[in-house]
Short mmCIF file of C-alpha atoms in Angstrom, two decimals:
data_model
loop_
_atom_site.label_atom_id
_atom_site.label_comp_id
_atom_site.label_asym_id
_atom_site.label_seq_id
_atom_site.Cartn_x
_atom_site.Cartn_y
_atom_site.Cartn_z
CA MET A 157 19.57 15.45 1.37
CA PRO A 158 17.03 13.22 3.01
CA LEU A 159 17.08 12.71 6.69
CA ARG A 160 17.70 9.11 7.94
CA LEU A 161 15.19 7.38 10.27
CA PRO A 162 17.25 5.10 12.31
CA LEU A 163 16.12 2.10 14.17
CA VAL A 164 17.47 2.53 17.65
CA PRO A 165 16.45 1.62 21.25
CA SER A 166 14.07 4.11 22.99
CA GLY A 167 16.85 5.05 25.39
CA ASP A 168 19.18 6.23 22.52
CA PRO A 169 19.43 10.12 22.01
CA ASP A 170 18.57 9.66 18.35
CA ALA A 171 15.40 7.99 19.14
CA SER A 172 13.62 11.45 18.86
CA LEU A 173 14.12 13.59 15.75
CA THR A 174 12.77 16.78 14.60
CA LEU A 175 12.84 16.65 10.75
CA GLU A 176 13.07 19.81 8.32
CA PRO A 177 10.12 21.86 8.04
CA ASP A 178 8.30 21.81 4.69
CA SER A 179 6.21 24.95 3.82
CA GLY A 180 5.52 25.55 7.57
CA ALA A 181 5.07 21.87 8.36
CA VAL A 182 7.01 20.17 11.15
CA VAL A 183 7.68 16.66 11.18
CA ARG A 184 8.80 14.89 14.40
CA ARG A 185 9.64 11.13 15.31
CA SER A 186 10.18 9.51 18.31
CA ILE A 187 10.74 6.03 19.57
CA LEU A 188 8.74 5.12 22.67
CA PRO A 189 9.21 2.21 25.10
CA GLY A 190 8.70 -1.07 23.47
CA GLY A 191 9.97 0.03 20.14
CA VAL A 192 6.87 1.88 19.28
CA ARG A 193 7.45 4.52 16.60
CA VAL A 194 5.36 7.73 16.41
CA LEU A 195 5.62 10.37 13.63
CA THR A 196 3.85 13.41 13.41
CA GLU A 197 3.40 16.16 10.73
CA SER A 198 2.05 19.49 12.22
CA LEU A 199 0.65 21.56 9.63
CA PRO A 200 -0.53 25.14 10.38
CA GLY A 201 -4.03 26.45 9.77
CA LEU A 202 -5.84 23.11 9.88
CA LYS A 203 -8.52 21.98 12.13
CA SER A 204 -8.39 18.41 11.24
CA ALA A 205 -6.01 15.33 11.39
CA THR A 206 -5.53 11.94 10.27
CA VAL A 207 -4.27 9.33 12.51
CA GLY A 208 -2.97 5.81 11.43
CA ALA A 209 -1.92 2.95 13.35
CA TRP A 210 0.29 0.79 11.20
CA VAL A 211 1.51 -2.67 11.78
CA GLY A 212 4.31 -4.04 9.67
CA VAL A 213 2.67 -7.36 8.90
CA GLY A 214 0.93 -8.04 5.60
CA SER A 215 -0.27 -11.16 3.49
CA ARG A 216 3.38 -12.04 2.69
CA ASP A 217 4.03 -12.85 6.38
CA GLU A 218 1.59 -15.70 6.48
CA ASP A 219 2.63 -19.30 6.53
CA ASP A 220 0.13 -21.96 5.18
CA PRO A 221 -1.69 -22.51 8.53
CA HIS A 222 -2.28 -18.81 8.75
CA ALA A 223 -3.27 -18.25 5.23
CA GLY A 224 -5.74 -15.30 5.24
CA SER A 225 -5.39 -14.18 8.82
CA THR A 226 -3.94 -10.66 7.99
CA HIS A 227 -6.88 -9.57 6.03
CA PHE A 228 -9.22 -11.43 8.60
CA LEU A 229 -7.73 -9.48 11.26
CA GLU A 230 -8.48 -6.30 9.39
CA HIS A 231 -12.18 -7.21 9.78
CA LEU A 232 -12.05 -8.48 13.26
CA LEU A 233 -10.41 -5.64 14.94
CA PHE A 234 -13.72 -3.65 14.39
CA LYS A 235 -15.74 -6.40 16.07
CA GLY A 236 -15.20 -5.42 19.76
CA THR A 237 -12.58 -5.29 22.55
CA ALA A 238 -12.63 -5.72 26.16
CA ARG A 239 -13.82 -2.14 26.56
CA ARG A 240 -16.03 -1.65 23.55
CA SER A 241 -18.41 -3.57 21.38
CA ALA A 242 -18.44 -3.32 17.58
CA ARG A 243 -21.39 -0.79 17.89
CA ASP A 244 -19.40 1.20 20.44
CA ILE A 245 -16.59 1.46 18.03
CA ALA A 246 -18.76 2.39 15.07
CA GLU A 247 -20.76 4.94 17.14
CA ALA A 248 -17.63 6.53 18.62
CA PHE A 249 -16.42 7.28 15.18
CA ASP A 250 -19.71 8.17 13.79
CA GLY A 251 -20.33 10.46 16.69
CA VAL A 252 -17.60 12.72 15.65
CA GLY A 253 -18.03 12.55 11.88
CA ALA A 254 -14.82 10.71 11.59
CA GLU A 255 -13.80 9.14 8.18
CA HIS A 256 -12.31 5.78 9.34
CA ASN A 257 -11.43 2.45 7.91
CA ALA A 258 -8.61 -0.12 7.49
CA LEU A 259 -6.46 -1.67 4.66
CA THR A 260 -4.33 -4.62 4.23
CA GLY A 261 -1.37 -4.86 1.87
CA LYS A 262 1.26 -7.49 1.29
CA GLU A 263 3.66 -5.83 3.78
CA TYR A 264 1.51 -3.81 6.28
CA THR A 265 -1.89 -3.41 7.77
CA CYS A 266 -3.23 0.08 8.52
CA TYR A 267 -6.10 1.28 10.92
CA TYR A 268 -6.87 4.93 10.23
CA ALA A 269 -9.24 7.89 11.16
CA LYS A 270 -9.76 11.44 9.94
CA VAL A 271 -11.34 13.73 12.63
CA LEU A 272 -11.40 17.19 13.93
CA ASP A 273 -8.35 18.24 15.87
CA ALA A 274 -10.53 18.11 19.09
CA ASP A 275 -11.44 14.46 18.50
CA LEU A 276 -7.95 13.30 17.98
CA PRO A 277 -7.67 11.84 21.65
CA LEU A 278 -10.82 9.77 20.87
CA ALA A 279 -9.58 8.61 17.47
CA LEU A 280 -6.21 7.33 18.91
CA ASP A 281 -8.11 5.82 22.06
CA VAL A 282 -10.47 3.73 19.91
CA THR A 283 -7.89 2.81 17.25
CA LEU A 284 -5.27 1.82 19.76
CA ASP A 285 -7.81 -0.14 21.65
CA MET A 286 -8.80 -1.98 18.57
CA VAL A 287 -5.03 -2.73 17.89
CA THR A 288 -4.11 -3.98 21.35
CA SER A 289 -7.37 -5.54 22.80
CA ALA A 290 -9.34 -7.27 19.94
CA ARG A 291 -11.63 -9.98 21.54
CA ILE A 292 -11.88 -11.98 18.28
CA ASP A 293 -14.79 -14.03 19.81
CA GLU A 294 -15.96 -17.24 18.01
CA ALA A 295 -19.30 -15.92 17.02
CA ASP A 296 -17.76 -12.77 15.58
CA PHE A 297 -15.34 -14.79 13.82
CA GLU A 298 -17.87 -16.88 11.89
CA VAL A 299 -19.86 -13.66 11.03
CA GLU A 300 -16.85 -12.20 9.49
CA ARG A 301 -15.88 -15.30 7.64
CA LYS A 302 -19.05 -14.88 5.73
CA VAL A 303 -18.47 -11.43 5.12
CA ILE A 304 -14.93 -11.98 3.71
CA LEU A 305 -16.17 -14.87 1.52
CA GLU A 306 -18.84 -12.39 0.20
CA GLU A 307 -15.96 -9.83 -0.49
CA LEU A 308 -13.93 -12.51 -2.30
CA ALA A 309 -16.94 -13.52 -4.36
CA MET A 310 -17.54 -9.85 -5.35
CA ASN A 311 -13.89 -9.44 -6.41
CA GLU A 312 -14.19 -12.60 -8.39
CA ASP A 313 -17.00 -11.11 -10.47
CA ASP A 314 -14.78 -8.29 -11.53
CA SER A 315 -12.61 -9.47 -14.15
CA GLY A 316 -10.10 -6.46 -13.81
CA ASP A 317 -9.29 -7.67 -10.29
CA VAL A 318 -9.12 -11.35 -11.37
CA ALA A 319 -6.52 -10.20 -14.07
CA GLU A 320 -4.37 -8.47 -11.53
CA GLU A 321 -4.57 -11.17 -8.90
CA ARG A 322 -3.51 -13.75 -11.58
CA PHE A 323 -0.62 -11.54 -12.80
CA ALA A 324 0.80 -11.45 -9.38
CA SER A 325 0.59 -15.11 -9.29
CA ALA A 326 2.14 -15.53 -12.51
CA LEU A 327 4.92 -13.29 -11.47
CA PHE A 328 5.55 -14.77 -8.08
CA GLY A 329 4.18 -18.34 -8.18
CA GLY A 330 4.98 -20.23 -4.87
CA HIS A 331 6.14 -17.01 -3.04
CA PRO A 332 3.90 -15.20 -0.58
CA LEU A 333 4.00 -12.16 -2.82
CA GLY A 334 2.04 -14.02 -5.39
CA ARG A 335 -0.65 -14.88 -2.92
CA PRO A 336 -3.97 -12.71 -2.90
CA ILE A 337 -4.05 -10.10 -0.08
CA GLY A 338 -7.34 -11.09 0.90
CA GLY A 339 -6.72 -14.74 1.09
CA THR A 340 -8.76 -17.41 -1.29
CA PRO A 341 -12.15 -18.73 -0.56
CA GLU A 342 -10.28 -22.14 0.14
CA SER A 343 -8.09 -20.34 2.88
CA ILE A 344 -10.82 -18.43 4.29
CA VAL A 345 -12.87 -21.56 4.85
CA ALA A 346 -10.16 -23.53 6.23
CA VAL A 347 -8.40 -21.28 8.69
CA PRO A 348 -9.67 -21.72 12.51
CA ARG A 349 -10.27 -18.96 14.83
CA GLU A 350 -7.10 -20.18 16.81
CA ALA A 351 -4.70 -19.60 13.93
CA VAL A 352 -5.99 -16.19 13.48
CA TRP A 353 -5.60 -15.48 17.22
CA GLU A 354 -2.09 -16.87 17.25
CA HIS A 355 -1.31 -14.58 14.24
CA TYR A 356 -2.68 -11.44 15.96
CA ARG A 357 -0.73 -12.40 19.36
CA ALA A 358 2.55 -12.99 17.40
CA ARG A 359 2.35 -10.06 14.97
CA TYR A 360 0.64 -7.25 16.77
CA VAL A 361 3.43 -6.23 18.99
CA PRO A 362 4.76 -2.81 20.22
CA ALA A 363 8.06 -3.10 18.13
CA ALA A 364 5.83 -3.65 14.92
CA LEU A 365 3.66 -0.57 15.58
CA VAL A 366 3.94 2.77 13.85
CA VAL A 367 1.61 5.47 14.79
CA VAL A 368 1.44 8.32 12.52
CA ALA A 369 -0.47 11.63 12.62
CA SER A 370 -0.92 14.62 10.18
CA GLY A 371 -2.66 17.77 10.42
CA ALA A 372 -3.52 19.82 13.36
CA VAL A 373 -1.36 17.80 15.81
CA ASP A 374 0.96 18.24 18.79
CA HIS A 375 3.79 15.70 18.83
CA ASP A 376 4.24 15.62 22.45
CA ARG A 377 0.61 15.22 23.10
CA VAL A 378 0.27 12.44 20.57
CA CYS A 379 3.15 10.49 22.04
CA ASP A 380 1.31 10.89 25.65
CA LEU A 381 -1.86 9.51 24.28
CA VAL A 382 -0.04 6.71 22.50
CA GLY A 383 1.60 5.69 25.61
CA GLU A 384 -1.74 5.84 27.51
CA GLY A 385 -3.52 3.87 25.02
CA LEU A 386 -0.99 1.13 24.80
CA SER A 387 -0.81 0.80 28.70
CA ASP A 388 -4.64 0.66 29.03
CA GLY A 389 -4.32 -2.18 26.26
CA GLY A 390 -2.15 -4.03 28.61
CA TRP A 391 0.95 -4.17 26.28
CA VAL A 392 4.44 -4.54 28.06
CA LEU A 393 6.59 -1.92 26.95
CA ASP A 394 10.24 -2.72 27.39
CA PRO A 395 12.02 0.58 27.73
CA ALA A 396 15.24 -0.76 25.83
CA ALA A 397 13.50 -2.47 23.14
CA PRO A 398 14.20 -1.31 19.40
CA PRO A 399 11.86 -1.48 16.55
CA VAL A 400 11.62 -4.60 14.56
CA ALA A 401 13.91 -4.22 11.64
CA ARG A 402 12.95 -3.15 8.21
CA ARG A 403 12.65 -5.73 5.58
CA ASP A 404 15.76 -6.90 3.66
CA PRO A 405 16.06 -5.03 0.26
CA ASN A 406 18.54 -7.44 -0.86
CA ALA A 407 16.57 -10.71 -0.12
CA THR A 408 16.24 -13.32 -2.81
CA VAL A 409 12.87 -14.06 -4.29
CA ASP A 410 12.51 -17.58 -4.96
CA ALA A 411 9.39 -17.83 -7.01
CA THR A 412 8.36 -19.55 -10.43
CA PHE A 413 7.47 -17.38 -13.55
CA THR A 414 4.68 -18.27 -15.74
CA PRO A 415 4.58 -16.27 -19.09
CA ARG A 416 1.02 -16.60 -20.00
CA VAL A 417 -2.36 -16.97 -18.12
CA ASP A 418 -5.87 -17.52 -19.57
CA VAL A 419 -8.88 -17.28 -17.43
CA ASP A 420 -12.29 -18.01 -19.01
CA HIS A 421 -14.58 -15.63 -17.11
CA ALA A 422 -18.11 -14.80 -17.95
CA ASP A 423 -17.96 -11.01 -18.84
CA GLU A 424 -18.75 -8.59 -21.67
CA GLN A 425 -15.06 -7.66 -21.80
CA THR A 426 -11.64 -9.25 -21.77
CA ASN A 427 -9.07 -7.60 -19.31
CA LEU A 428 -5.56 -7.84 -20.08
CA VAL A 429 -2.37 -7.33 -17.97
CA ILE A 430 0.93 -7.40 -19.63
CA GLY A 431 4.08 -6.75 -17.82
CA THR A 432 7.05 -8.16 -15.77
CA ARG A 433 8.77 -8.24 -12.49
CA GLY A 434 9.69 -4.67 -11.57
CA PHE A 435 11.77 -2.50 -9.11
CA LYS A 436 11.90 -2.56 -5.13
CA ALA A 437 10.42 0.21 -3.23
CA THR A 438 13.98 1.59 -2.35
CA ASP A 439 15.39 1.42 -5.96
CA GLU A 440 17.22 4.80 -6.71
CA ARG A 441 15.62 4.75 -10.20
CA ARG A 442 12.00 5.10 -8.92
CA ASN A 443 11.83 8.62 -9.92
CA ALA A 444 12.74 7.75 -13.60
CA LEU A 445 10.19 4.94 -13.25
CA ALA A 446 7.58 7.33 -12.34
CA VAL A 447 8.28 9.39 -15.39
CA TYR A 448 8.61 6.27 -17.68
CA LEU A 449 5.09 5.11 -16.38
CA THR A 450 3.44 8.56 -16.96
CA VAL A 451 4.47 8.90 -20.60
CA LEU A 452 3.54 5.30 -21.48
CA GLY A 453 0.31 4.99 -19.60
CA VAL A 454 -0.77 7.66 -16.88
CA GLY A 455 -3.45 9.86 -18.26
CA PRO A 456 -5.03 10.93 -21.30
CA SER A 457 -1.89 12.15 -22.95
CA SER A 458 -0.10 9.06 -22.43
CA ARG A 459 1.12 6.91 -25.13
CA LEU A 460 -1.21 3.77 -24.48
CA PHE A 461 -4.25 6.16 -24.06
CA GLN A 462 -3.57 8.20 -27.09
CA GLU A 463 -2.92 4.95 -29.50
CA ILE A 464 -5.33 2.50 -28.07
CA ARG A 465 -8.28 4.71 -27.15
CA GLU A 466 -8.23 8.01 -28.77
CA LYS A 467 -6.91 6.97 -32.20
CA ARG A 468 -8.49 3.59 -32.56
CA GLY A 469 -11.35 3.26 -29.98
CA LEU A 470 -10.49 -0.01 -29.06
CA ALA A 471 -10.63 0.36 -25.14
CA TYR A 472 -12.19 2.62 -22.63
CA SER A 473 -9.71 1.80 -19.92
CA VAL A 474 -5.89 1.56 -20.53
CA GLY A 475 -2.85 2.45 -18.69
CA THR A 476 0.07 1.40 -16.52
CA TYR A 477 0.69 0.53 -12.97
CA VAL A 478 3.43 -0.63 -10.62
CA ALA A 479 3.64 -2.19 -7.12
CA ALA A 480 6.82 -2.21 -5.07
CA ALA A 481 7.73 -4.61 -2.42
CA ALA A 482 10.96 -4.71 -0.41
CA GLU A 483 13.16 -6.61 -2.75
CA THR A 484 11.19 -6.70 -5.81
CA GLY A 485 8.18 -5.03 -7.57
CA THR A 486 5.54 -5.58 -10.42
CA PHE A 487 5.34 -3.48 -13.58
CA GLY A 488 2.03 -3.85 -15.69
CA MET A 489 0.28 -2.43 -18.49
CA HIS A 490 -3.60 -3.09 -18.22
CA ALA A 491 -6.57 -2.65 -20.57
CA GLY A 492 -10.25 -3.68 -20.84
CA CYS A 493 -11.54 -4.37 -24.36
CA SER A 494 -14.08 -6.50 -26.28
CA PRO A 495 -13.14 -10.00 -26.66
CA GLY A 496 -12.59 -9.92 -30.25
CA ARG A 497 -10.16 -6.96 -29.94
CA ALA A 498 -7.98 -8.43 -27.34
CA ASP A 499 -5.23 -9.59 -29.81
CA THR A 500 -4.88 -6.34 -31.51
CA VAL A 501 -5.02 -4.37 -28.22
CA ALA A 502 -2.25 -6.91 -26.79
CA ALA A 503 -0.16 -6.27 -29.74
CA LEU A 504 -0.45 -2.66 -29.58
CA MET A 505 0.46 -2.53 -25.84
CA ALA A 506 3.54 -4.63 -26.51
CA GLU A 507 4.45 -2.40 -29.50
CA GLU A 508 4.35 0.75 -27.30
CA PHE A 509 6.08 -0.96 -24.57
CA GLU A 510 8.99 -1.70 -26.83
CA ARG A 511 8.84 1.80 -28.66
CA MET A 512 9.73 3.33 -25.23
CA THR A 513 13.32 2.08 -25.68
CA ALA A 514 13.80 4.59 -28.47
CA GLY A 515 13.47 7.60 -26.14
CA VAL A 516 11.12 10.12 -25.12
CA SER A 517 10.85 13.63 -26.47
CA VAL A 518 11.44 16.84 -24.53
CA ALA A 519 7.83 17.59 -24.68
CA GLU A 520 6.85 14.19 -23.35
CA LEU A 521 9.60 14.53 -20.54
CA GLU A 522 8.51 17.96 -19.58
CA ARG A 523 4.86 17.02 -19.54
CA ALA A 524 5.45 13.97 -17.29
CA ILE A 525 7.47 15.75 -14.79
CA GLY A 526 4.79 18.69 -14.65
CA GLN A 527 1.93 15.91 -14.25
CA ILE A 528 3.89 14.22 -11.55
CA SER A 529 4.77 17.39 -9.77
CA GLY A 530 1.05 18.83 -9.88
CA SER A 531 -0.64 15.72 -8.95
CA THR A 532 1.89 15.25 -6.07
CA VAL A 533 1.15 18.52 -4.58
CA LEU A 534 -2.59 18.32 -5.08
CA ARG A 535 -2.90 14.92 -3.40
CA LEU A 536 -0.95 16.26 -0.34
CA GLU A 537 -3.77 18.78 0.28
CA ASP A 538 -5.16 15.72 2.22
CA THR A 539 -3.91 14.99 5.56
CA ALA A 540 -4.70 11.20 5.09
CA VAL A 541 -2.32 11.33 1.97
CA ARG A 542 0.24 12.97 3.98
CA MET A 543 -0.09 10.68 6.79
CA SER A 544 0.40 7.59 4.56
CA ARG A 545 3.50 9.29 2.88
CA LEU A 546 4.99 9.69 6.33
CA ALA A 547 4.31 6.15 7.47
CA ARG A 548 5.75 4.49 4.22
CA SER A 549 8.91 6.76 4.69
CA GLU A 550 9.23 4.89 7.91
CA LEU A 551 8.18 1.53 7.18
CA PHE A 552 9.91 1.21 3.56
CA PHE A 553 12.52 3.83 3.09
CA GLY A 554 14.11 4.58 6.54
CA GLU A 555 14.48 8.32 5.27
CA TRP A 556 12.39 11.32 4.95
CA ARG A 557 12.23 13.69 2.11
CA THR A 558 10.45 17.18 2.15
CA VAL A 559 8.00 17.63 -0.55
CA GLU A 560 10.38 20.04 -2.26
CA GLU A 561 13.26 17.76 -2.05
CA ALA A 562 11.03 14.79 -3.69
CA LEU A 563 9.88 17.28 -6.44
CA SER A 564 13.50 18.23 -7.01
CA GLU A 565 14.50 14.62 -7.66
CA VAL A 566 11.65 14.24 -10.18
CA ARG A 567 12.55 17.42 -12.00
CA ALA A 568 16.07 16.09 -12.35
CA VAL A 569 15.13 13.13 -14.36
CA THR A 570 16.51 12.80 -17.79
CA ALA A 571 15.47 11.41 -21.13
CA ASP A 572 18.34 8.93 -20.87
CA GLU A 573 17.35 7.82 -17.47
CA VAL A 574 13.88 6.99 -18.74
CA ALA A 575 15.36 5.30 -21.81
CA ALA A 576 17.62 3.04 -19.43
CA ILE A 577 14.13 2.12 -17.49
CA ALA A 578 12.61 1.20 -20.73
CA ALA A 579 15.43 -1.15 -21.89
CA ASP A 580 15.70 -2.69 -18.45
CA LEU A 581 11.99 -3.64 -18.40
CA VAL A 582 11.91 -4.88 -22.17
CA GLY A 583 14.94 -7.23 -21.41
CA ARG A 584 13.02 -9.06 -18.55
CA ASP A 585 10.77 -12.16 -18.99
CA ARG A 586 7.09 -10.82 -19.92
CA CYS A 587 3.86 -12.12 -18.76
CA THR A 588 0.56 -11.85 -20.45
CA VAL A 589 -2.76 -12.46 -18.58
CA ARG A 590 -6.10 -12.59 -20.25
CA VAL A 591 -9.51 -12.64 -18.28
CA GLY A 592 -12.64 -12.94 -20.19
CA PRO A 593 -15.10 -15.04 -22.33
CA ALA A 594 -13.38 -17.57 -24.55
CA VAL A 595 -13.37 -16.65 -28.17
#
């Protein structure tokens, strides 16, 4: 059974947990003063570690006056603090050969670095300095405004990116989940520095912070370093403060649904996305969904790949994807093809989607389970992937499964469960997005 990760004040005896070992790995979790959560996974035999500072705020948490602020902050935190210039931050990471970056999602932001074990104190010090003490100077702000506008323009040139953004908007129109994570050119041009600063001060708080490290790490040492870094950053840490609550998985999504979107886009290909609203992150059917996705559209042996690319040569790229939020999700099939073939490809995608309700063969089921199991273990050779898995367990699920427990659940998926997923998805309102030249 998975172990629960309760949200409790730091003075509670359950604030510090040692979770079950997994192939020699030991996972530990503590809640520090201020409600700061620290999770570590100690892996024997390694000389490196990946550390991430996760803030439970994403693009869905913005109101109109702060639209685009979350992604703006991802850029701005690298521009300098009271202790370090942007160059100092870059040189600190580069000087130890660190792999470092940041990412923004709809429900979180993460700043991470992969370093040698000896350099973990430096990585934590710099990362926490950025999180707690960003300057956000007006001059830096205007420079990054230009950079972000260039980034958005680059994304707009990619018809595949455009299709996925329009698909999210079609599924969740009027809801924050339907907005682009990076903002729009209009919102980035309009948002003032004061609004982004206000968003930073309101959202980057101890109770929303989760620090996660995986690899050659010592839990107690990481906790000490986090406490020192937050104190150096001037954060006030209330000893009795609990972490912020996890998002409500039963919340209602009040959004409009648009069944068809066509975008005239100057390109050599038409990009298609066909799908529907999917399942929330904590849905108990998520393992059956993973098997369903694999059979339908993950990898060269999948039905979509075999039917559309291998047999007919109608597309180079075709497959399935999902995105899960606290209370809902997205299911999509995607393909890129010549404009004149778009109707045929769309019809074949819909046909395979509907054919999944007839069930999957024993061979397909076994192959999908094997594919998921193998790829999962191979990905977990990377401490960055393990760090991210641990963070998502804390932020989204509130429980931790060992790798073997997770694989056992995948292996237990039945053909009937996959067919039930297929029937559920087919019964939902369907959306089709086409992005490409008009024909």
